[in-house]
Amino acid sequence: MSILNDFNGYNPTWCPGCGDWGIGVAIKSALAQLNFTPSKVMVVFGIGCSGNMNDFLNAYAIHALHGRAIPMAIGMKIAKSKMPVLCIVGDGDCYGEGGNHFLHVCRGNHDITVIVHDNGVYGLTTGQVAPTAQKGFKSKSTPNGILEVPINPLSLAITQGATFVAQSFAGDTPKTVALIKEGISHKGFSVVNILQPCVTFNKVNTYEYYRQKIYTLPDTYDTSNREAAIAKSIEPEKEKFPIGILYKIERATFTDQIGSISQDKSLLEKDRFVNYDILLEDFL
Amino acid sequence: MDKRHLWKIGGEAGFGIMTTGQMFSKIATRHGYQIFEYFEYPSLIRGGHNTVEIIVSSDPVSSTKSIIDILVCLNNQTYQFHKHRLSKNSLVVYDSSDFNIDEGDILKIDLPFKRFLKEEGAPLVMMNNIAMGASLALMGWDLKILNQMITNQFQKKGEDIVKKNEKMAQLGFDFITTKYNDKILTLPETVIKEPQLVLTGNDAFALGSIIADCRLYSAYPMTPSSTVLTTLADYAEKVGMVVRHAEDEISVINTALGAAFAGCRAAVGTSGGGFALMVESVSLAGIAEIPIVIFLSQRPGPATGLPTWTEQGDLLFAIHSGHGEFPKIVLAPGDVDEMYECTTQAFDLADIYQTPVIILSDKLLSESHKSIMMGKFKLFAQNYKKRRGKIINHSAEKKYLRYKITDDGISTMLIPGFEGVYYQANSYEHVEDGHTTENAQDRTAQVKKRNNKTATYLRNDFKMPKIYGDINKASVVFVSWGSNKGAILAAMETLNNRAILSACLHFTHVFPLDSERIKTLFSNNKRYILVENNSHGQFGKLLRQETGINIKEKILKFDGRPIWPEEIIEYVNLK
């Protein structure tokens, strides 16, 4: 049995009251409750306050580049398909800089879990606006308010082929633990978008704000109904934030469909190919 | 008797010119000749003008020449574009019902392509089979191998299609043997009895990566690197490789780095524009110390440039790619044999030094077919042994240190999954165990550690330039790198015949350079001539920067075409 403390790295340097504390605890709890050890998981971190968790979480991990965690996780999963792979990223990181990768990881149903810290701002660079911020949000880079409407990661994921799409709130640790566990256990691409108050730079989307605007999806909600999921996913446009699994279906994963990867042997474990002669006929 | 014959065919894009060339190359090699093929095509799929030229030789050959011996014109453009490359002995095959050619001092063969097609009710695309039949007749060969190839290629489409294609080839063949029997060439005797392979540089990279046990190849299509992607995709299941055509080049390189972090040998392939998108991640590989092989096939830039033509314009870009300071190794094979050798070595070097290794190719090397000895290739493949350096799959250390300070600059790299251990790789500066640091001492120690890899490489794995010719006796020494090798060797042969003794220093291991050892190859009493397929003389600059040697005489070509042996000879004679 593993315990949460097994995953404790350095002490976090997040601001007191930051939503990242709750997410950090939730990720470690989820991994411990799933009975993983730090030697049994691979984690890729983006760059930002969320990515700084690289130093605070024990695992086979890499603190990668801003926006590029997802393709790196795809490569890890292709190489070692039997090990769970997590991406711990921020909203600017994943939906801004790395937006293209997000579209395509959904299409590929790569069996990785992306945990997004969605706080509407770039915290580590001292509070510029993120692509998730509501229209009109004032920040150092948008003193007159952002002109663009916010990106909608949930509807984007559902429409681009993601097979597990969930949303949580950093102020609700038990729910976040449960959704991360569901995401990791899901066979296929999973994204958990976590609404995370930034107490230092976002004075709009506060704990209080979210407590008033979130609601938990009822038990009767059908997670396999794509149209219903899309309808739910666009509710944030009206400042209503559903919490729970919006969409979940089964579809063959990327590695399941690759002939070079078998169920019993990962790509790394396969025997080396040495029968070069059969290739040479094409060149005679 | 001339040992080398140049055959060239041209016609409208989309009419199988490239396939025709490949068949011609394979037929020539099966007759025991060595070949080098050069292919020109515009960046479009239909409507442009494509050409293939193949030099057929009884000796090793790796460049073409300027005088065309047999020019097969499937349209008037072929003739117009090449008439300046004809001599009085050149044979020009054309159809006078289609176009007329100028009266000139050439040998004309008026082959009624259009009439044959009409009489047989054959489609226009079969014109190349008539051309092949005629060409093989002019070379003094028969149709046996061609007919086998036609069967292999078309049997899925049915017996009728096979028969029709064979018939068209026969018509071309018979036309020559009955009407132009006196024009059939007398080829030199060939000594090669063993089987040869016909490979492009891209084929050689693909095969080399398979030999080296590369398990993941990731790419986004970009000429002239794309055929590595398509070739490996074709072989993936057979050889147990995963080939990912990702959404962009940034995803491409990060996918490969992810697989490499997880323990698989991984490579990416691209050209200059795609590589530009990758360079932030090259830097990541540098600091996080992740092995990766990058196949960079150059084409003329800047930006989209001349997509289907050739240049060596990205040498300094490759060497300086990535922000910050970190070790990097750049190899530039000069021909197909060196390509598969350098490729397997690149995977070893990437693993041993846990840093990016770039293989520089260009359109000329990547897409030109060349004959090589199959026996030599097989022996190389069988004898190849993977060297993974300090990559380990278990660790007895109590506290595993991924970035442990060592004298040679190399730490052990533990493949993830080993029980009881874990570590952070890091794009931030880090302490020995991988955790982030901003401490001055730790920073200095890690920079020195990474830099030390360069000294270790120069000591253990750097290869000095190959010396061709007798450098002590030579009055002229060419200094070059990469794919110019073939043209220089051909030029040297002609110069030597004219009593101008020359030699060549050809670099494959272009970065980093061992300046002290290289300096010993230069003396004051010779003419050194830098030969490069770019306008800045980039290797000359690099050599000067690293060794202080300044080569003043330069042959630089940057019109998208490869350097011809004749251009080198002309330069040497004029000065």
Coordinates of C-alpha atoms in Angstrom, one line a residue, chain A residues 6 8-10 37-40 42-43 45-48 52 54-66 68 70-80 83 97 100-102 104-105 107 110 124 254 257-261 266-273 276-284, chain B residues 26 30 149 195-199 203 207 210-213 215-216 231 234-242 244 247-248 250-251 254-255 257-259 261-264 280-281 284 288 290 374 377-378 381-382 384 386 388 414-428 431 433-436:
Chain A
D6 CA 5.3 8.7 -0.6
N8 CA 5.8 14.3 -1.3
G9 CA 8.7 16.0 -2.9
Y10 CA 10.0 19.5 -1.9
T37 CA 4.1 4.3 -6.1
P38 CA 6.3 7.1 -7.5
S39 CA 8.2 4.4 -9.5
K40 CA 5.1 3.4 -11.3
M42 CA 5.3 9.0 -15.4
V43 CA 4.4 12.7 -15.2
F45 CA 4.8 19.1 -16.3
G46 CA 4.3 22.2 -18.4
I47 CA 5.8 25.6 -17.4
G48 CA 3.9 27.8 -15.0
N52 CA 6.4 23.9 -10.5
N54 CA 7.6 18.9 -10.7
D55 CA 9.7 19.7 -7.6
F56 CA 6.9 18.9 -5.2
L57 CA 5.7 15.5 -6.5
N58 CA 7.7 12.3 -6.6
A59 CA 7.5 10.3 -9.8
Y60 CA 9.4 9.5 -13.0
A61 CA 8.8 13.0 -14.2
I62 CA 10.1 15.7 -16.5
H63 CA 9.5 19.4 -16.2
A64 CA 9.2 20.1 -20.0
L65 CA 8.6 23.2 -22.1
H66 CA 5.8 25.6 -21.9
R68 CA 4.7 21.0 -25.0
I70 CA 1.2 16.8 -24.2
P71 CA 3.3 15.6 -27.2
M72 CA 6.0 14.5 -24.7
A73 CA 3.4 12.5 -22.8
I74 CA 2.3 10.9 -26.1
G75 CA 5.8 9.8 -26.7
M76 CA 6.2 8.3 -23.3
K77 CA 3.0 6.4 -23.6
I78 CA 4.0 5.0 -27.0
A79 CA 7.3 3.8 -25.5
K80 CA 5.9 2.4 -22.2
M83 CA 2.7 2.8 -17.3
E97 CA 0.9 27.9 -26.2
N100 CA -2.7 22.7 -31.3
H101 CA -1.4 19.7 -29.3
F102 CA -4.6 19.7 -27.3
H104 CA -4.8 16.5 -31.7
V105 CA -4.4 14.5 -28.5
R107 CA -8.3 13.1 -31.9
H110 CA -3.9 8.8 -26.5
L124 CA 4.2 32.9 -12.9
F254 CA -3.8 5.2 -30.1
Q257 CA -4.4 0.4 -32.8
I258 CA -0.6 0.1 -33.5
G259 CA 0.6 -3.2 -34.8
S260 CA 4.1 -2.7 -33.3
I261 CA 2.8 -2.6 -29.8
S266 CA 5.5 -2.5 -24.7
L267 CA 7.5 -0.9 -27.6
L268 CA 10.5 -0.6 -25.2
E269 CA 10.3 -4.3 -24.2
K270 CA 10.0 -5.7 -27.7
D271 CA 12.7 -7.9 -29.2
R272 CA 15.1 -6.1 -31.6
F273 CA 14.4 -6.5 -35.3
Y276 CA 17.2 -6.8 -42.5
D277 CA 17.4 -9.0 -45.5
I278 CA 13.6 -9.0 -46.0
L279 CA 13.8 -5.2 -46.5
L280 CA 16.5 -5.2 -49.1
E281 CA 14.4 -6.8 -51.9
D282 CA 12.8 -3.4 -52.5
F283 CA 16.2 -2.0 -53.4
L284 CA 17.5 -4.6 -55.8
Chain B
K26 CA 18.0 -1.0 -61.1
R30 CA 21.7 -5.7 -62.3
M149 CA 9.4 -5.1 -63.2
P195 CA 24.4 -7.8 -56.1
Q196 CA 24.0 -4.1 -55.6
L197 CA 21.4 -2.1 -53.8
V198 CA 20.0 1.1 -55.3
L199 CA 19.4 3.5 -52.4
D203 CA 16.5 5.2 -47.8
L207 CA 17.6 1.5 -43.1
I210 CA 16.2 0.3 -38.3
I211 CA 19.7 -1.3 -37.9
A212 CA 20.3 1.0 -35.0
D213 CA 17.1 -0.2 -33.3
R215 CA 11.8 2.4 -32.1
L216 CA 10.0 5.7 -32.7
T231 CA 9.4 4.5 -46.1
D234 CA 5.7 1.3 -44.7
Y235 CA 8.1 -0.8 -42.7
A236 CA 6.9 0.1 -39.2
E237 CA 4.9 -3.1 -38.4
K238 CA 7.4 -5.4 -40.0
V239 CA 10.3 -4.0 -38.0
G240 CA 8.4 -3.1 -34.8
M241 CA 8.8 0.6 -35.0
V242 CA 6.2 3.2 -34.3
R244 CA 4.0 9.1 -35.8
E247 CA 0.3 17.7 -36.0
D248 CA 3.4 19.9 -36.3
I250 CA 7.0 20.9 -32.3
S251 CA 4.8 17.9 -31.5
N254 CA 8.5 16.4 -28.2
T255 CA 6.9 13.0 -29.0
L257 CA 11.8 13.2 -26.6
G258 CA 9.0 11.6 -24.6
A259 CA 9.8 8.2 -26.1
F261 CA 12.9 9.8 -21.9
A262 CA 11.0 6.5 -21.5
G263 CA 14.0 4.6 -22.9
C264 CA 13.4 4.1 -26.6
E280 CA 13.3 25.2 -28.6
S281 CA 13.0 21.5 -27.9
L284 CA 15.3 21.1 -23.9
A288 CA 17.4 17.7 -19.7
I290 CA 17.7 13.4 -23.5
M374 CA 24.8 -5.2 -50.9
F377 CA 25.8 -3.2 -46.4
K378 CA 24.8 -6.6 -45.0
A381 CA 24.3 -4.4 -40.5
Q382 CA 25.2 -7.8 -39.0
Y384 CA 26.6 -3.3 -35.8
K386 CA 24.4 -0.8 -30.1
R388 CA 24.0 2.9 -25.2
L414 CA 17.8 5.4 -15.7
I415 CA 15.0 4.2 -17.8
P416 CA 11.7 4.9 -15.9
G417 CA 9.9 2.1 -14.2
F418 CA 12.6 0.6 -12.1
E419 CA 11.0 0.0 -8.7
G420 CA 12.1 1.9 -5.6
V421 CA 13.6 4.8 -7.6
Y422 CA 12.2 7.9 -9.3
Y423 CA 13.6 11.2 -10.5
Q424 CA 12.8 14.5 -12.2
A425 CA 14.3 15.4 -15.5
N426 CA 14.3 19.1 -15.8
S427 CA 14.2 21.9 -18.4
Y428 CA 15.1 24.3 -15.5
V431 CA 20.9 20.0 -8.9
D433 CA 19.0 14.8 -8.4
G434 CA 17.0 16.8 -10.9
H435 CA 15.3 19.3 -8.6
T436 CA 15.2 22.9 -9.8

